[in-house]
XYZ file of C-alpha atoms in Angstrom:
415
model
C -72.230 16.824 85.229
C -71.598 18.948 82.006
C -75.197 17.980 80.623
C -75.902 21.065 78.449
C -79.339 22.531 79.427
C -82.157 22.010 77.183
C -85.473 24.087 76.188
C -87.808 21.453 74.662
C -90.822 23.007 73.370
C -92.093 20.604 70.671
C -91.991 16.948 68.621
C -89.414 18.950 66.685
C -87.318 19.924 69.679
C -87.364 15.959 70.624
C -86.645 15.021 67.138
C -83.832 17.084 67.089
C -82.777 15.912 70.667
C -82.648 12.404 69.201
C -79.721 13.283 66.770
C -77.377 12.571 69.595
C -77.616 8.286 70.893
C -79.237 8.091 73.447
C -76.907 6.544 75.585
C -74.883 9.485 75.737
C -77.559 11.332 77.758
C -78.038 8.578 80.218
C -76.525 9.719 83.756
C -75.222 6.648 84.711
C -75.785 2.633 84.370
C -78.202 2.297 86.840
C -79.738 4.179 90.227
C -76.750 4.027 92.433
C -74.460 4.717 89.798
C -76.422 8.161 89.173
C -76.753 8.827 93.054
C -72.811 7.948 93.635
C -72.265 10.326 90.542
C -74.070 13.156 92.158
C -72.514 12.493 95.591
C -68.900 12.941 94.398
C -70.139 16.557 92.863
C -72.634 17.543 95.419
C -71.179 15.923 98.807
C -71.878 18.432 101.043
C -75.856 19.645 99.635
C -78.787 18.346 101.159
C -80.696 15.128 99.150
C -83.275 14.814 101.049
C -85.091 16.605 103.889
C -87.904 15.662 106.521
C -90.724 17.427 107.605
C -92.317 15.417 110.017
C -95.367 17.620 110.614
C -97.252 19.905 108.469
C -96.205 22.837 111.219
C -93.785 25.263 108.913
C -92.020 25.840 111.999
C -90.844 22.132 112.336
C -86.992 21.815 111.771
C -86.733 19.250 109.170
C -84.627 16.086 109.639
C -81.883 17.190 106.349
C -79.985 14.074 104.676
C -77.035 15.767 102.659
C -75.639 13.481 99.695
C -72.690 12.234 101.342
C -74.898 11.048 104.017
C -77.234 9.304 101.767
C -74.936 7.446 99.994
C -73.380 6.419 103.376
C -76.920 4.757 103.994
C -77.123 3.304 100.912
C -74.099 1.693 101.204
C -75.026 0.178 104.557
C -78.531 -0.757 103.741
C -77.387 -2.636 100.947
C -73.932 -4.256 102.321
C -76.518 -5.021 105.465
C -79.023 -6.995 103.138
C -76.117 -8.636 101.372
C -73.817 -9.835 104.529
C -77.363 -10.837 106.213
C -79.884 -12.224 103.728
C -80.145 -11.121 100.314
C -77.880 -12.436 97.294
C -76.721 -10.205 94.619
C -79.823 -9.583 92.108
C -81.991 -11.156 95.317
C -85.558 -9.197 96.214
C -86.308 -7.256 99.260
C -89.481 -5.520 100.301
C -90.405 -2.464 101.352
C -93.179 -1.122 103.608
C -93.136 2.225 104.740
C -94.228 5.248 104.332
C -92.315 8.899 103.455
C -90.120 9.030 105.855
C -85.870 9.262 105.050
C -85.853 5.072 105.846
C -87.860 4.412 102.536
C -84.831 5.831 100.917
C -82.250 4.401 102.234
C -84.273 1.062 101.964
C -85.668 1.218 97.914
C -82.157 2.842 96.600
C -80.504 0.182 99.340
C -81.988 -2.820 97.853
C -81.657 -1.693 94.240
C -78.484 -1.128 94.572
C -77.782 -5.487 95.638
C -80.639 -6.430 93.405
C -84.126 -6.148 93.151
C -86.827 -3.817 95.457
C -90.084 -4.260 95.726
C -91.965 -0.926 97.078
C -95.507 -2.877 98.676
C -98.322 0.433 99.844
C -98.555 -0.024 103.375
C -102.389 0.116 103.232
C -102.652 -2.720 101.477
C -104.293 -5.900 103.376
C -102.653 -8.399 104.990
C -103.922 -11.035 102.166
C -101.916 -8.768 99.529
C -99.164 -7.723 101.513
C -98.500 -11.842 101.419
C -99.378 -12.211 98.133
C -96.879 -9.663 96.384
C -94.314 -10.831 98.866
C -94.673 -14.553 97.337
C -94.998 -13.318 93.966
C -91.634 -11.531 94.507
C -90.089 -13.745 96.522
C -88.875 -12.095 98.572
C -85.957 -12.581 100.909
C -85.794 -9.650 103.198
C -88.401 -7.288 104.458
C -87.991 -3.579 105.599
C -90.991 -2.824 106.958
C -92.833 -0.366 109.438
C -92.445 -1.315 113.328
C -95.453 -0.759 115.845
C -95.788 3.016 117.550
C -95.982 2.893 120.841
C -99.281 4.962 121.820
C -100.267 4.802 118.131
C -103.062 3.000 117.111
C -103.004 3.379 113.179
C -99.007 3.819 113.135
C -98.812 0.443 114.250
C -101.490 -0.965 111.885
C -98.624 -1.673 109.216
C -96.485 -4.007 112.066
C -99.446 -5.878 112.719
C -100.571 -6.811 109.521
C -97.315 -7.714 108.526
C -97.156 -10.125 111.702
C -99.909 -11.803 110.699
C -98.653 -13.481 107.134
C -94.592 -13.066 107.393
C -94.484 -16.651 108.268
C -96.534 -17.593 105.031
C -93.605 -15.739 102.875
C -91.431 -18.868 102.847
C -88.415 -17.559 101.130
C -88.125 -14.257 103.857
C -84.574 -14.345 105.751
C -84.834 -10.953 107.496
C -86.831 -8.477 108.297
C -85.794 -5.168 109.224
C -88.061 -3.055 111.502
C -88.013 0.720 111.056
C -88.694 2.299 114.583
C -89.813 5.797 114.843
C -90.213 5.732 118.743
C -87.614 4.178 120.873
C -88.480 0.640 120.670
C -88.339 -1.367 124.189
C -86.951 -4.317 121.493
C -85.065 -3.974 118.948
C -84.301 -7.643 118.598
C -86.728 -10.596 118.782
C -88.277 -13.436 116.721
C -91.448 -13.009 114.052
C -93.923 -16.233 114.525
C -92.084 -17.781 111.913
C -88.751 -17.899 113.456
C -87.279 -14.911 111.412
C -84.734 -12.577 112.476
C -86.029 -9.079 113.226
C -83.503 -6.119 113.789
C -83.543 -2.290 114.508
C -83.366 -1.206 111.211
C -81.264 2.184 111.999
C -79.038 0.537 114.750
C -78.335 -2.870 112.955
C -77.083 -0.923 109.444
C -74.819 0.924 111.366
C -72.823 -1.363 111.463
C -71.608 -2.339 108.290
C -69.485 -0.874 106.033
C -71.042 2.855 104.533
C -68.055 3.661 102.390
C -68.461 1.776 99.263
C -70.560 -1.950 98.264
C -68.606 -4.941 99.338
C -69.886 -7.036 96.828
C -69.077 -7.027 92.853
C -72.129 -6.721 90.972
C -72.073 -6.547 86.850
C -75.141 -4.399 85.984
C -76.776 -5.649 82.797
C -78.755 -2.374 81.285
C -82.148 -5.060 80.954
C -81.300 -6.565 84.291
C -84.137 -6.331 86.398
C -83.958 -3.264 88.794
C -87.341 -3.378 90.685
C -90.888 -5.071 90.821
C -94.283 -1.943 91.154
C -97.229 -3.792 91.784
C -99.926 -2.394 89.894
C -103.744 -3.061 88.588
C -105.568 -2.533 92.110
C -106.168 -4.846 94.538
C -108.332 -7.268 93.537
C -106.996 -11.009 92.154
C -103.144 -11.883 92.623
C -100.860 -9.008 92.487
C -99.339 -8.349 89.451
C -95.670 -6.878 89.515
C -94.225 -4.756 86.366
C -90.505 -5.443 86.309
C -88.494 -2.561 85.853
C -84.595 -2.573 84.574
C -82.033 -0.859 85.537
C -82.026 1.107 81.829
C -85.956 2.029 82.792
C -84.618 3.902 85.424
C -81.456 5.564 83.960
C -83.344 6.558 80.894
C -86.673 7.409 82.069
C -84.525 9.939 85.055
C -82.053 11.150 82.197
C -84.962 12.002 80.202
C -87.128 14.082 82.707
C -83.942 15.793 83.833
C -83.583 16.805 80.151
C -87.473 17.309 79.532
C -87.898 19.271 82.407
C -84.489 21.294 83.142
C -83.576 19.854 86.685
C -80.339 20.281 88.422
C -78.596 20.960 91.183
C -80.935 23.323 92.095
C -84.410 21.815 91.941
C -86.013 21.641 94.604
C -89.332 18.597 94.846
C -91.704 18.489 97.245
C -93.402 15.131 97.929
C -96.687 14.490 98.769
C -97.044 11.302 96.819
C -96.604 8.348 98.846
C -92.914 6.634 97.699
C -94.378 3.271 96.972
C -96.149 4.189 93.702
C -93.452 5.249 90.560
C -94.842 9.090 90.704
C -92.693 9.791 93.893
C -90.326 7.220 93.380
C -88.888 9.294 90.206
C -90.850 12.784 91.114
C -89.639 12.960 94.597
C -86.350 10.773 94.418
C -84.187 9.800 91.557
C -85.007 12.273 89.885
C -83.416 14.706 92.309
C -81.243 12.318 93.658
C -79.581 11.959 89.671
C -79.085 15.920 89.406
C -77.973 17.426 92.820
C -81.300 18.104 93.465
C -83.204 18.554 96.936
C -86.341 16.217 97.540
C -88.572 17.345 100.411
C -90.942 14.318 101.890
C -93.706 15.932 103.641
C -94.579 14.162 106.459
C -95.467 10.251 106.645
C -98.362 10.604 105.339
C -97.872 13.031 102.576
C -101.222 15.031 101.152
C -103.589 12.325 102.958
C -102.226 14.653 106.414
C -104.778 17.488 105.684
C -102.153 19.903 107.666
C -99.675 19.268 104.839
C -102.457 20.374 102.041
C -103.297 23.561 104.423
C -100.153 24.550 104.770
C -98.964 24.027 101.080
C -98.144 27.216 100.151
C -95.826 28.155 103.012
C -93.958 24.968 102.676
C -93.063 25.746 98.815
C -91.728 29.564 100.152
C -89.888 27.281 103.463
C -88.327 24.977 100.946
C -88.307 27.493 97.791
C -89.581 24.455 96.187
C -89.090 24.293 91.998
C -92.411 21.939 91.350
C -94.218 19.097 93.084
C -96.063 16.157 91.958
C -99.871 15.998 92.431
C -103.403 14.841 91.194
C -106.406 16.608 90.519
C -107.968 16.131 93.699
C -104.820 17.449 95.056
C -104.932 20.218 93.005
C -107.999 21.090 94.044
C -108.211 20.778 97.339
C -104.804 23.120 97.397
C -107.524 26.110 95.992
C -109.215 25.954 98.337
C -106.284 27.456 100.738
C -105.610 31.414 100.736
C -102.036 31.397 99.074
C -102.280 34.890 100.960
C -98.407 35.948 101.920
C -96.837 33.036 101.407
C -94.004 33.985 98.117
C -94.079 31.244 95.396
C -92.008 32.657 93.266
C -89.485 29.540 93.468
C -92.468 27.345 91.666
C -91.638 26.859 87.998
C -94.534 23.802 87.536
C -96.537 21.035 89.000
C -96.628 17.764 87.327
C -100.674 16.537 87.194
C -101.474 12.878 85.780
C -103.501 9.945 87.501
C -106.780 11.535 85.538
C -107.333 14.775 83.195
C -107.672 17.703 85.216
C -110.461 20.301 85.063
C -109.844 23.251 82.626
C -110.995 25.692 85.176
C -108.952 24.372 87.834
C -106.089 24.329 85.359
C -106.323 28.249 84.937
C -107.476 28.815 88.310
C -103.765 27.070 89.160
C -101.510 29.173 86.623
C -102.942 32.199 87.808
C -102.908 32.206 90.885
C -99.563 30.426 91.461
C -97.733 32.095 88.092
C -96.327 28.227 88.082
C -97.355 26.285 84.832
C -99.407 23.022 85.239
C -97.993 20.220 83.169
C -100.421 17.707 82.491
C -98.805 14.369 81.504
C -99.292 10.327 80.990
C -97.463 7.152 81.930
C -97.785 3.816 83.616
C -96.259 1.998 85.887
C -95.466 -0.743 83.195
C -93.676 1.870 80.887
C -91.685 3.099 84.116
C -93.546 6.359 84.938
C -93.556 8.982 81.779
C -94.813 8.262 78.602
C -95.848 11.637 77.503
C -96.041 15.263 79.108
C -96.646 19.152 78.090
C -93.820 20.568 77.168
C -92.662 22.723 79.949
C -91.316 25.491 77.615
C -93.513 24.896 74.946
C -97.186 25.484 74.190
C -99.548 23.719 77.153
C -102.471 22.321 76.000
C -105.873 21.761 78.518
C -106.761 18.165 78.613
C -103.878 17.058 76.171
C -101.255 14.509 77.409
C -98.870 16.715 75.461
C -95.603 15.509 73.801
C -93.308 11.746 73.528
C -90.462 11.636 75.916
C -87.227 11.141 73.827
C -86.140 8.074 72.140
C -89.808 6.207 73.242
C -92.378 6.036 70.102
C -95.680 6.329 70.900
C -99.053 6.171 69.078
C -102.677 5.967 69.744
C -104.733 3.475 67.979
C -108.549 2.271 68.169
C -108.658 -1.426 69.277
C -111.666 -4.064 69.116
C -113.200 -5.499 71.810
C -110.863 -7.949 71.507
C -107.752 -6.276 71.250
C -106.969 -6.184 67.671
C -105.859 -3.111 66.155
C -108.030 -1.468 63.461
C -106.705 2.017 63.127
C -104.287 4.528 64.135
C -106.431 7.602 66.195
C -106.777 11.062 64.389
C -104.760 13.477 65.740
């Protein structure tokens, strides 16, 4: 791309970053703009690998950029030609697996996708659906001989009929499905999700679509689960500047390498262990459906980041903890340059218990869903501080300040 590498190691370092616009460091003018981008350079590298069990010896199913974009493409030109307007909403249900790309950077890329966690209730699966409005639906179909692998299906069979502006629904099958075609109670299409993309066009978009920077890109539902959903709207500038910026934060390129254990749905692995890769040439490595809720996938940790030669992963404390408790033992990590730790403040021994072990640094950081993913983080070349939230990203003030119990500002915090 001819983005000169960076070394940011303090508020200086950022302020001095800033002396260039902004908009010169963006990658692109929204998602698929950045992911077309880094096809045309990197064609013929892998995006995006599968590992669909925690055994290391599993051949993974490997996406290469040219192939991604492909599904993109059709994803999106499918939505369009069958459902979805231009700027329309379409959600997604499913967990890490190489669909739940295709799907979130499919229906970004013809309007607006809404990621839904497929453990969610039936009650709130309908409810953010509504909310959104959603018109089409790509969502998890029922496993033959799989009890909880078919819990998503069901639960989604029970309200789709209740989401009154759904046109479509596309059914990911991960077994060979015995239908591929057939009628939801409420008289709306269902299709083979793999089979019925195929055939549309993978080449390019075949509609025009003006992307307006504040335009909305995506709706994260957010604040538990109790009480109506509520959706932060993202735009598509969120998502070009808050990827430009961690690309420039955190050095990634074309060879960065993410593992993700962090379930897609949530921002964390949307950015962590997608567009963020997906914007440099990077690799992103899902790890199994399930992620780090398959206990394999925590037990085996280690050997997967010497398989992969994995650069960092995403993970909370929990994570981090439980990942101690396994014997690195043989298994070469010298490919890990960091982990990324938020969600809640880690444990100062576990921190150092981390670095030293692994030699990889442990970059505690902050952000919200409403303020796209990264507020503030450690600097990774810089001076790491236990229990700090570390450093601004670029171009985003931030300050703490004591409230009342009513909300009203009385003072800036010391710092």
């Amino acid at each position: 791309h001819g983005w000169p590498m960076t070394r940011i190691k303090s508020l200086k370092d950022i302020e001095s970053f800033e002396a260039i616009p902004a908009e010169n460091r963006w990658r692109g003018t929204c998602a698929y703009d950045m992911i077309q981008k880094s096809t045309e350079t990197f064609a013929h590298r892998p995006a995006l690998s599968y590992q669909a069990t925690s055994d290391i010896d599993e051949a993974p199913q490997v996406t290469l950029y040219s192939e991604l974009l492909t599904k993109i493409n059709q994803t999106a030109n499918c939505l369009h030609a069958s459902a979805v307007p231009v700027g329309g909403v379409t959600s997604v249900i499913l967990p890490n697996i190489p669909q739940a790309a295709f799907g979130l950077w499919g229906a970004e890329a013809l309007g607006i996708v809404g990621p839904i966690n497929p453990l969610l209730e039936s009650v709130a699966l309908r409810d953010i659906m509504q909310e959104s409005e959603a018109e089409a639906l790509i969502v998890l179909g029922p496993m033959q001989g799989n009890k909880a692998g078919s819990e998503i299906w069901e639960k989604t069979l029970a309200i789709v009929d209740e989401v009154t502006s759904l046109k479509l629904i596309l059914q990911v099958n991960l077994n060979p499905p015995e239908l591929t075609e057939f009628k939801s109670p409420g008289g709306i299409p269902v299709h083979d999700f793999d089979t019925y993309i195929r055939q549309f066009n993978g080449d390019n978009l075949d509609f025009d679509r003006e992307i307006l920077s504040d335009g909305v890109s995506a709706y994260f539902h957010t604040g538990g689960t109790t009480g109506r959903p509520k959706l932060a709207q993202h735009s598509h500038l969120n998502h070009v500047h808050l990827t430009s910026m961690m690309i420039d934060m955190l050095n990634y390129d074309e060879h960065s390498v993410a593992l993700g254990g962090l379930p897609l749905f949530h921002v964390n692995s949307f950015f962590n262990a997608g567009l963020n890769m997906f914007a440099c040439g990077g690799h992103a490595v899902l790890l199994t459906a399930a992620g780090f809720r398959d206990k394999g996938v925590v037990q085996n940790l280690w050997h997967l980041v010497e398989k992969y030669k994995a650069t960092y992963f995403a993970a909370v404390p929990t994570v981090v903890s439980a990942l101690l408790e396994h014997d690195i033992g043989d298994a070469d990590l010298s490919s890990l340059d960091f982990i990324i730790c938020g969600a809640a403040p880690i444990a100062p021994e576990i921190f150092r218990k981390f670095q030293e072990e692994t030699n990889a640094n442990v970059i505690e950081a902050y952000g919200m869903t409403e303020g796209t993913l990264f507020s503030s983080g450690n600097p990774q070349f810089g001076e790491k501080r236990i229990g700090s939230i570390g450093i601004r990203v670029p171009y985003q003030p931030m300050k703490c300040a004591v409230l009342d119990e009513n909300n009203n500002y009385i003072r800036d915090c010391k710092t």
